[in-house]
CSV table of C-alpha atoms and ligand atoms in Angstrom, one decimal:
chain,number,residue,atom,x,y,z
F,176,MET,CA,14.8,-22.2,-25.5
F,177,VAL,CA,16.8,-22.1,-28.7
F,178,ILE,CA,16.3,-18.9,-30.6
F,179,GLY,CA,17.4,-18.6,-34.3
F,180,ASP,CA,19.8,-15.9,-35.3
F,181,GLY,CA,17.2,-13.7,-36.9
F,182,GLN,CA,14.9,-13.9,-33.8
F,183,TYR,CA,17.9,-13.2,-31.5
F,184,ILE,CA,18.9,-10.1,-33.5
F,185,LYS,CA,15.3,-8.9,-33.5
F,186,HIS,CA,15.2,-9.3,-29.7
F,187,LEU,CA,18.4,-7.4,-29.3
F,188,ASN,CA,17.1,-4.6,-31.5
F,189,ARG,CA,13.9,-4.4,-29.5
F,190,SER,CA,15.8,-4.2,-26.2
F,191,LEU,CA,18.0,-1.4,-27.6
F,192,ILE,CA,15.1,0.6,-28.9
F,193,LEU,CA,13.2,0.2,-25.6
F,194,ASN,CA,16.3,1.3,-23.7
F,195,LYS,CA,16.7,4.4,-25.7
F,196,ILE,CA,13.0,5.3,-25.4
F,197,ILE,CA,13.2,5.0,-21.6
F,198,GLU,CA,16.4,7.0,-21.3
F,199,SER,CA,15.2,9.8,-23.6
F,200,GLY,CA,11.7,10.0,-22.1
F,201,LYS,CA,10.5,11.1,-25.6
F,202,ILE,CA,12.2,10.5,-28.9
F,203,SER,CA,11.3,10.5,-32.6
F,204,ARG,CA,11.8,7.6,-35.0
F,205,ALA,CA,14.5,9.5,-36.8
F,206,ASP,CA,16.5,10.2,-33.6
F,207,LEU,CA,16.1,6.5,-32.6
F,208,SER,CA,17.7,5.5,-35.8
F,209,LYS,CA,20.5,8.0,-35.3
F,210,ILE,CA,21.2,7.0,-31.7
F,211,THR,CA,20.9,3.2,-32.2
F,212,GLY,CA,22.5,3.0,-35.7
F,213,LEU,CA,19.6,0.8,-36.8
F,214,ASN,CA,18.1,1.6,-40.2
F,215,LYS,CA,14.8,3.3,-40.6
F,216,ALA,CA,13.0,0.2,-41.8
F,217,THR,CA,14.1,-1.8,-38.8
F,218,ILE,CA,13.0,1.0,-36.4
F,219,SER,CA,9.7,1.3,-38.2
F,220,VAL,CA,8.9,-2.5,-37.9
F,221,GLN,CA,10.0,-2.6,-34.2
F,222,VAL,CA,8.1,0.5,-33.3
F,223,ALA,CA,4.9,-0.8,-35.0
F,224,ASN,CA,5.2,-4.0,-32.9
F,225,LEU,CA,5.7,-2.0,-29.6
F,226,LEU,CA,2.7,0.2,-30.4
F,227,ASP,CA,0.7,-3.0,-31.1
F,228,GLU,CA,1.7,-4.3,-27.7
F,229,GLU,CA,0.8,-1.0,-26.2
F,230,LEU,CA,4.2,-0.7,-24.5
F,231,ILE,CA,4.8,2.7,-26.2
F,232,VAL,CA,2.6,5.6,-27.3
F,233,GLU,CA,2.9,8.3,-29.9
F,234,THR,CA,2.4,12.0,-29.2
F,235,ARG,CA,2.9,15.1,-31.3
F,236,GLU,CA,5.2,17.7,-30.0
F,237,GLU,CA,3.5,21.0,-29.2
F,238,HIS,CA,5.8,23.7,-30.6
F,239,THR,CA,5.4,26.7,-32.8
F,240,ALA,CA,8.6,26.4,-34.8
F,241,ILE,CA,8.1,26.3,-38.6
F,242,GLY,CA,8.0,22.8,-40.1
F,243,ARG,CA,6.3,19.5,-39.2
F,244,ARG,CA,5.7,18.7,-35.6
F,245,PRO,CA,7.6,15.4,-35.1
F,246,ILE,CA,5.8,12.4,-33.8
F,247,MET,CA,7.4,11.4,-30.5
F,248,LEU,CA,7.5,8.0,-28.9
F,249,SER,CA,7.4,7.4,-25.2
F,250,ILE,CA,6.8,4.5,-22.8
F,251,ASN,CA,3.1,3.9,-22.2
F,252,LYS,CA,3.2,4.4,-18.5
F,253,ALA,CA,-0.2,3.0,-17.8
F,254,ALA,CA,0.4,-0.3,-19.6
F,255,ALA,CA,1.7,-2.1,-16.5
F,256,TYR,CA,2.3,-1.6,-12.8
F,257,PHE,CA,4.9,-2.8,-10.4
F,258,LEU,CA,4.8,-3.6,-6.7
F,259,GLY,CA,7.9,-3.1,-4.7
F,260,ILE,CA,7.9,-4.2,-1.1
F,261,ASP,CA,10.3,-3.3,1.7
F,262,LEU,CA,9.8,-6.0,4.4
F,263,ASP,CA,11.3,-4.2,7.4
F,264,TYR,CA,11.1,-5.2,11.0
F,265,HIS,CA,8.4,-2.8,12.2
F,266,THR,CA,6.9,-1.6,9.0
F,267,ILE,CA,6.1,-3.1,5.6
F,268,THR,CA,6.3,-0.5,2.8
F,269,TYR,CA,4.3,-1.1,-0.5
F,270,PHE,CA,5.3,1.1,-3.5
F,271,ILE,CA,3.5,1.0,-6.8
F,272,SER,CA,5.2,2.3,-9.9
F,273,ASP,CA,4.0,2.7,-13.4
F,274,LEU,CA,6.0,1.5,-16.4
F,275,GLN,CA,8.0,4.7,-16.6
F,276,GLY,CA,9.2,4.3,-13.0
F,277,ASN,CA,7.0,7.0,-11.5
F,278,ILE,CA,5.8,6.1,-8.0
F,279,VAL,CA,2.0,6.2,-8.1
F,280,SER,CA,1.3,5.0,-4.6
F,281,GLU,CA,3.0,4.5,-1.3
F,282,GLU,CA,1.6,2.6,1.7
F,283,ILE,CA,3.4,2.0,5.0
F,284,VAL,CA,1.8,-0.7,7.2
F,285,GLU,CA,2.8,-1.1,10.8
F,286,ASN,CA,4.0,-4.7,11.5
F,287,ASN,CA,4.4,-6.0,15.0
F,288,LYS,CA,4.3,-9.7,14.1
F,289,LYS,CA,7.4,-11.7,13.6
F,290,ASP,CA,6.0,-15.2,13.1
F,291,TYR,CA,6.4,-16.4,9.5
F,292,GLN,CA,2.8,-17.5,8.8
F,293,SER,CA,1.2,-14.2,10.0
F,294,VAL,CA,3.7,-12.0,7.9
F,295,ILE,CA,3.2,-14.2,4.8
F,296,LEU,CA,-0.6,-14.0,5.2
F,297,SER,CA,-0.6,-10.2,5.4
F,298,LEU,CA,1.8,-9.9,2.5
F,299,THR,CA,-0.4,-12.2,0.4
F,300,ASN,CA,-3.6,-10.3,1.2
F,301,LYS,CA,-2.0,-7.0,0.2
F,302,MET,CA,-0.6,-8.4,-3.0
F,303,LYS,CA,-4.1,-9.8,-3.9
F,304,SER,CA,-5.7,-6.4,-3.3
F,305,TYR,CA,-3.1,-4.6,-5.5
F,306,GLU,CA,-3.6,-7.2,-8.2
F,307,LYS,CA,-7.3,-6.3,-8.1
F,308,ILE,CA,-6.8,-2.6,-8.3
F,309,TYR,CA,-4.4,-2.8,-11.3
F,310,GLN,CA,-6.2,-5.5,-13.3
F,311,ILE,CA,-7.7,-2.8,-15.6
F,312,ALA,CA,-4.2,-2.1,-17.0
F,313,ARG,CA,-3.2,-3.9,-20.2
F,314,TYR,CA,-0.6,-6.0,-18.4
F,315,GLY,CA,-2.1,-5.5,-14.9
F,316,LEU,CA,0.2,-5.8,-12.0
F,317,ALA,CA,3.1,-7.2,-13.9
F,318,LYS,CA,5.8,-8.0,-11.3
F,319,ILE,CA,6.2,-8.0,-7.5
F,320,THR,CA,9.6,-7.8,-5.8
F,321,ILE,CA,10.1,-8.1,-2.1
F,322,GLY,CA,13.2,-6.6,-0.5
F,323,VAL,CA,14.2,-8.5,2.7
F,324,HIS,CA,16.6,-7.4,5.4
F,325,GLY,CA,18.6,-10.6,5.4
F,326,THR,CA,20.6,-13.0,3.3
F,327,VAL,CA,18.9,-14.3,0.1
F,328,ASN,CA,20.2,-17.4,-1.7
F,329,ARG,CA,20.7,-17.5,-5.4
F,330,ASP,CA,17.5,-19.4,-5.8
F,331,GLN,CA,15.7,-16.6,-4.0
F,332,SER,CA,15.0,-18.6,-0.9
F,333,ILE,CA,15.9,-16.9,2.3
F,334,GLN,CA,18.9,-18.1,4.4
F,335,PHE,CA,18.4,-15.8,7.4
F,336,ILE,CA,16.5,-12.7,8.5
F,337,PRO,CA,18.2,-11.8,11.9
F,338,LYS,CA,15.5,-9.6,13.4
F,339,PHE,CA,12.6,-12.1,12.5
F,340,LYS,CA,14.8,-15.1,13.4
F,341,TRP,CA,13.7,-16.7,10.1
F,342,TYR,CA,16.1,-19.4,8.9
F,343,ASN,CA,15.8,-21.2,5.6
F,344,VAL,CA,12.4,-20.1,4.5
F,345,ASP,CA,11.1,-19.9,1.0
F,346,ILE,CA,8.7,-16.9,0.8
F,347,LYS,CA,8.6,-17.1,-3.0
F,348,SER,CA,7.2,-20.7,-3.1
F,349,ASP,CA,4.9,-20.1,-0.1
F,350,ILE,CA,3.2,-17.0,-1.7
F,351,GLU,CA,3.5,-17.8,-5.4
F,352,SER,CA,0.6,-20.3,-5.5
F,353,GLU,CA,-1.7,-17.8,-3.9
F,354,ILE,CA,-1.2,-15.0,-6.4
F,355,SER,CA,-1.1,-14.7,-10.2
F,356,THR,CA,1.7,-12.1,-10.5
F,357,ASP,CA,5.4,-13.1,-11.0
F,358,LEU,CA,7.2,-12.7,-7.7
F,359,SER,CA,10.9,-12.1,-6.9
F,360,ILE,CA,12.9,-11.9,-3.6
F,361,GLU,CA,16.0,-9.8,-3.3
F,362,ASN,CA,18.2,-8.5,-0.5
F,363,ASN,CA,17.3,-4.9,0.5
F,364,ALA,CA,20.8,-3.5,0.2
F,365,ASN,CA,21.1,-5.0,-3.3
F,366,LEU,CA,17.9,-3.2,-4.3
F,367,SER,CA,19.2,0.0,-2.8
F,368,ALA,CA,22.4,-0.2,-4.9
F,369,TYR,CA,20.3,-1.1,-8.0
F,370,ALA,CA,18.0,2.0,-7.4
F,371,GLU,CA,21.0,4.4,-7.0
F,372,ASN,CA,22.3,3.1,-10.3
F,373,VAL,CA,19.0,3.2,-12.2
F,374,PHE,CA,17.8,6.6,-10.9
F,375,HIS,CA,20.9,8.6,-10.2
F,376,TYR,CA,24.3,7.2,-11.1
F,377,HIS,CA,23.7,5.9,-14.6
F,378,GLU,CA,27.2,5.9,-15.7
F,379,SER,CA,28.6,4.4,-12.6
F,380,ASN,CA,29.3,0.7,-13.4
F,381,ASN,CA,31.2,0.2,-10.2
F,382,LEU,CA,29.0,1.5,-7.4
F,383,LEU,CA,28.9,0.6,-3.8
F,384,ASN,CA,25.9,1.4,-1.7
F,385,ILE,CA,26.3,1.2,2.1
F,386,LEU,CA,23.0,1.0,4.0
F,387,LEU,CA,23.7,2.2,7.4
F,388,SER,CA,20.8,2.0,9.9
F,389,SER,CA,20.2,-0.5,12.7
F,390,GLY,CA,22.9,-2.6,11.1
F,391,ILE,CA,25.2,-2.2,8.1
F,392,GLY,CA,24.7,-3.9,4.7
F,393,ALA,CA,26.0,-3.2,1.3
F,394,GLY,CA,24.9,-3.6,-2.3
F,395,ILE,CA,27.7,-4.0,-4.8
F,396,ILE,CA,27.6,-3.2,-8.5
F,397,LEU,CA,30.7,-4.5,-10.3
F,398,ASP,CA,31.2,-3.8,-14.0
F,399,GLY,CA,27.5,-3.0,-14.4
F,400,ASP,CA,26.1,-6.1,-12.6
F,401,LEU,CA,24.9,-6.8,-9.0
F,402,HIS,CA,27.7,-8.8,-7.4
F,403,LYS,CA,26.1,-11.6,-5.4
F,404,GLY,CA,28.9,-14.0,-4.4
F,405,TYR,CA,28.9,-17.8,-4.5
F,406,ASP,CA,25.7,-18.3,-2.3
F,407,GLY,CA,24.2,-14.9,-3.0
F,408,HIS,CA,25.2,-13.4,0.3
F,409,ALA,CA,27.9,-10.9,-0.8
F,410,GLY,CA,27.8,-7.5,0.9
F,411,GLU,CA,27.5,-8.4,4.6
F,412,MET,CA,30.1,-5.7,5.4
F,413,GLY,CA,28.7,-4.9,8.8
F,414,HIS,CA,30.5,-8.0,9.9
F,415,MET,CA,34.0,-7.2,8.8
F,416,ILE,CA,36.2,-7.0,11.9
F,417,ILE,CA,37.7,-3.6,12.6
F,418,TYR,CA,38.7,-4.1,16.3
F,419,PRO,CA,39.8,-7.7,16.9
F,420,ASN,CA,39.0,-9.2,20.3
F,421,ASP,CA,36.8,-6.2,21.2
F,422,LYS,CA,33.0,-6.2,21.6
F,423,PRO,CA,31.2,-9.5,20.9
F,424,CYS,CA,28.8,-9.6,18.0
F,425,THR,CA,25.7,-11.8,17.5
F,426,CYS,CA,27.4,-13.3,14.4
F,427,GLY,CA,29.9,-15.1,16.8
F,428,ASN,CA,32.9,-12.8,16.1
F,429,HIS,CA,34.3,-9.8,18.0
F,430,GLY,CA,34.8,-6.2,16.8
F,431,CYS,CA,32.5,-6.2,13.8
F,432,TRP,CA,32.1,-2.8,12.0
F,433,GLU,CA,28.4,-2.4,12.7
F,434,LEU,CA,29.1,-2.5,16.5
F,435,TYR,CA,30.9,0.8,16.1
F,436,SER,CA,29.3,2.5,13.1
F,437,SER,CA,25.5,1.6,12.9
F,438,GLU,CA,23.1,4.4,13.9
F,439,PRO,CA,22.0,3.0,17.3
F,440,VAL,CA,25.6,3.2,18.4
F,441,LEU,CA,25.6,7.0,18.0
F,442,THR,CA,22.2,7.4,19.5
F,443,GLU,CA,23.3,5.4,22.6
F,444,ALA,CA,26.5,7.5,22.9
F,445,ILE,CA,24.5,10.7,22.7
F,446,GLU,CA,22.0,9.4,25.3
F,447,GLU,CA,24.8,8.7,27.7
F,448,ILE,CA,26.3,12.2,27.3
F,449,LYS,CA,22.9,13.9,27.7
F,450,GLY,CA,21.6,11.5,30.3
F,451,SER,CA,18.2,11.0,28.7
F,452,SER,CA,16.6,9.1,25.9
F,453,PHE,CA,16.1,10.5,22.4
F,454,THR,CA,14.0,9.8,19.3
F,455,THR,CA,15.7,9.6,15.9
F,456,GLU,CA,14.4,13.1,15.1
F,457,ASP,CA,15.9,14.5,18.4
F,458,VAL,CA,19.3,13.0,17.4
F,459,GLU,CA,19.0,14.4,13.9
F,460,SER,CA,18.4,17.9,15.2
F,461,LEU,CA,21.3,17.7,17.7
F,462,LEU,CA,23.5,16.6,14.8
F,463,ARG,CA,22.2,19.2,12.4
F,464,SER,CA,23.0,22.0,15.0
F,465,LYS,CA,26.4,20.5,15.7
F,466,ASP,CA,25.6,20.5,19.4
F,467,GLU,CA,29.0,21.1,21.2
F,468,GLU,CA,28.5,18.4,23.8
F,469,ILE,CA,27.9,15.6,21.2
F,470,LYS,CA,30.4,16.8,18.6
F,471,ASP,CA,33.3,14.5,19.8
F,472,ALA,CA,30.9,11.4,19.9
F,473,ALA,CA,29.6,12.2,16.4
F,474,GLU,CA,33.1,12.6,14.9
F,475,HIS,CA,34.4,9.4,16.6
F,476,TRP,CA,31.4,7.6,15.1
F,477,ILE,CA,32.2,9.0,11.7
F,478,GLU,CA,35.8,8.0,12.0
F,479,ASN,CA,34.7,4.4,12.7
F,480,ILE,CA,32.6,4.6,9.6
F,481,ALA,CA,35.6,5.8,7.7
F,482,ILE,CA,37.6,2.7,8.8
F,483,GLY,CA,35.1,0.4,7.1
F,484,VAL,CA,34.9,2.7,4.0
F,485,ASN,CA,38.7,2.6,3.7
F,486,ASN,CA,38.6,-1.3,3.7
F,487,ILE,CA,35.8,-1.4,1.2
F,488,VAL,CA,37.4,1.1,-1.2
F,489,ASN,CA,40.7,-0.9,-1.2
F,490,LEU,CA,38.8,-4.2,-1.9
F,491,TYR,CA,36.6,-3.0,-4.7
F,492,ASN,CA,38.1,0.2,-6.2
F,493,PRO,CA,34.5,1.6,-6.7
F,494,GLU,CA,33.8,4.7,-8.8
F,495,THR,CA,30.9,5.9,-6.6
F,496,ILE,CA,30.2,5.1,-2.9
F,497,VAL,CA,26.7,6.0,-1.9
F,498,ILE,CA,26.1,6.0,1.9
F,499,ASN,CA,22.4,5.8,2.9
F,500,SER,CA,22.1,7.0,6.5
F,501,LYS,CA,19.6,9.4,8.1
F,502,LEU,CA,22.0,10.4,10.9
F,503,LEU,CA,25.1,10.8,8.8
F,504,SER,CA,23.1,13.0,6.4
F,505,ALA,CA,22.0,15.2,9.3
F,506,TYR,CA,25.6,16.0,10.4
F,507,PRO,CA,27.1,18.9,8.4
F,508,GLY,CA,30.4,18.0,6.7
F,509,ALA,CA,30.1,14.3,7.5
F,510,ILE,CA,31.3,13.2,4.0
F,511,ALA,CA,34.2,15.7,4.0
F,512,HIS,CA,35.2,14.2,7.4
F,513,ILE,CA,35.2,10.7,6.1
F,514,LYS,CA,37.3,11.8,3.1
F,515,THR,CA,39.9,13.3,5.3
F,516,GLN,CA,40.2,9.9,7.1
F,517,LEU,CA,41.0,8.1,3.8
F,518,LYS,CA,44.7,9.0,3.9
F,519,SER,CA,46.2,5.9,2.2
F,520,SER,CA,47.9,6.8,-1.1
F,521,ILE,CA,46.5,3.6,-2.7
F,522,THR,CA,42.9,4.3,-1.8
F,523,GLN,CA,41.2,5.0,-5.1
F,524,TYR,CA,37.6,6.1,-5.6
F,525,HIS,CA,35.9,8.8,-7.7
F,526,ASP,CA,33.3,10.1,-5.2
F,527,ILE,CA,31.6,9.4,-1.9
F,528,VAL,CA,28.0,10.8,-1.7
F,529,LEU,CA,25.0,10.6,0.6
F,530,SER,CA,21.9,8.9,-0.8
F,531,THR,CA,19.0,11.1,-1.8
F,532,LEU,CA,16.6,8.2,-2.1
F,533,GLY,CA,16.9,7.5,1.7
F,534,LYS,CA,14.5,5.1,3.2
F,535,ARG,CA,12.6,4.6,0.0
F,536,SER,CA,15.6,3.2,-1.9
F,537,SER,CA,14.8,-0.5,-1.5
F,538,ALA,CA,11.2,-0.3,-2.4
F,539,VAL,CA,11.9,2.0,-5.3
F,540,GLY,CA,14.6,-0.3,-6.5
F,541,ALA,CA,12.2,-3.2,-6.2
F,542,CYS,CA,9.7,-1.5,-8.6
F,543,ALA,CA,12.5,-0.7,-11.0
F,544,MET,CA,13.8,-4.3,-11.0
F,545,GLY,CA,10.3,-5.4,-12.0
F,546,ILE,CA,10.3,-3.0,-14.9
F,547,GLN,CA,13.6,-4.2,-16.2
F,548,THR,CA,12.6,-7.9,-16.0
F,549,PHE,CA,9.2,-7.1,-17.6
F,550,LEU,CA,10.7,-5.2,-20.6
F,551,GLU,CA,13.6,-7.7,-20.9
F,552,VAL,CA,16.1,-4.9,-21.3
F,553,PRO,CA,19.8,-5.5,-20.2
F,554,GLN,CA,20.0,-2.2,-18.3
F,555,LEU,CA,17.7,0.5,-17.1
F,556,GLN,CA,18.2,4.2,-16.7
F,557,ILE,CA,15.3,6.2,-15.4
F,558,ASN,CA,15.7,10.0,-15.2
F,559,LEU,CA,12.9,11.0,-12.8
F,560,ILE,CA,10.9,9.8,-9.9
F,561,LYS,CA,7.7,11.7,-9.8
F,562,GLU,CA,5.6,11.4,-6.7
F,563,ALA,CA,1.9,10.7,-6.8
L,63,ZN,ZN1,29.4,-9.7,13.4
């Protein structure tokens, strides 16, 4: 589509205004003009259009100070809803967010099926039921985004989901004809990185998010954009080799990072020391109490994590590294221990932190990505996730 200059500028101004309203939560027309540098007439026309479209609402500030109460503008949260899905191996999580990014519902469904047709059918049925629930909103259910634990091609088809053993499937095409909402497919680690950027680390244009659970994946934000690579598969860092010619990996290589640093590795080491099997919660509580018997195993595991982190830092020079791991979060001083392992004088980063979004990061990121696409804004900064 060719857009004339005037239209193009109008579109840019609209994006800028919407961005500032989202970031501020509530803002007056006068402050919008100040922050954006746009004149009052432009603000006035744009705001009138956004009010007409019901994307924003006006409220009067309740305060007792002398003078007029300013009219504030905020995003009309009930105008549209967004479905974010985390398609995990044993569970499928469905999050609904409103247009402000607040999570309004969360549903976790057990999933024991792996065959493609059954999973597609249950996804489609759920999507249809959410479409029905939210059809009363002005824009209904506006976007659906599915996060998958596998490699996603640039055209959003799936190259491979290891645990399902799905090769070259096209969920988007297979579901799209059955539903009326726009559907996107994205890698779960990318969605997690995106969520950390949108909800917490707004200023971090170079952010690396390491998802460390049954395997290891990473989402990379470089200079403000998700870095996808030539095919779209960037971030498969669990398969960088840290011990050549050592343990064999399902990928065909030996000594891959996730064979030494994923969560099941630590659980197995602890089970061997203790001579019995443990749930994740048991392992977490042993870690939290810094149980003497398992301390060496935990620190060895953390040191293996640090080897990978060292390599990644030297590759990308990130500002923020967010590590999303339940077990690592349970061990007191884990991040400090990683930092002490990063001894190279050329290793540069600003900070390494633990994710506070945890398991919800992918689905929350999926909702937020829907909001950004729907509003057609170049970036999104949301300040709060309120729970239903
Ligand atoms: Zn491997």
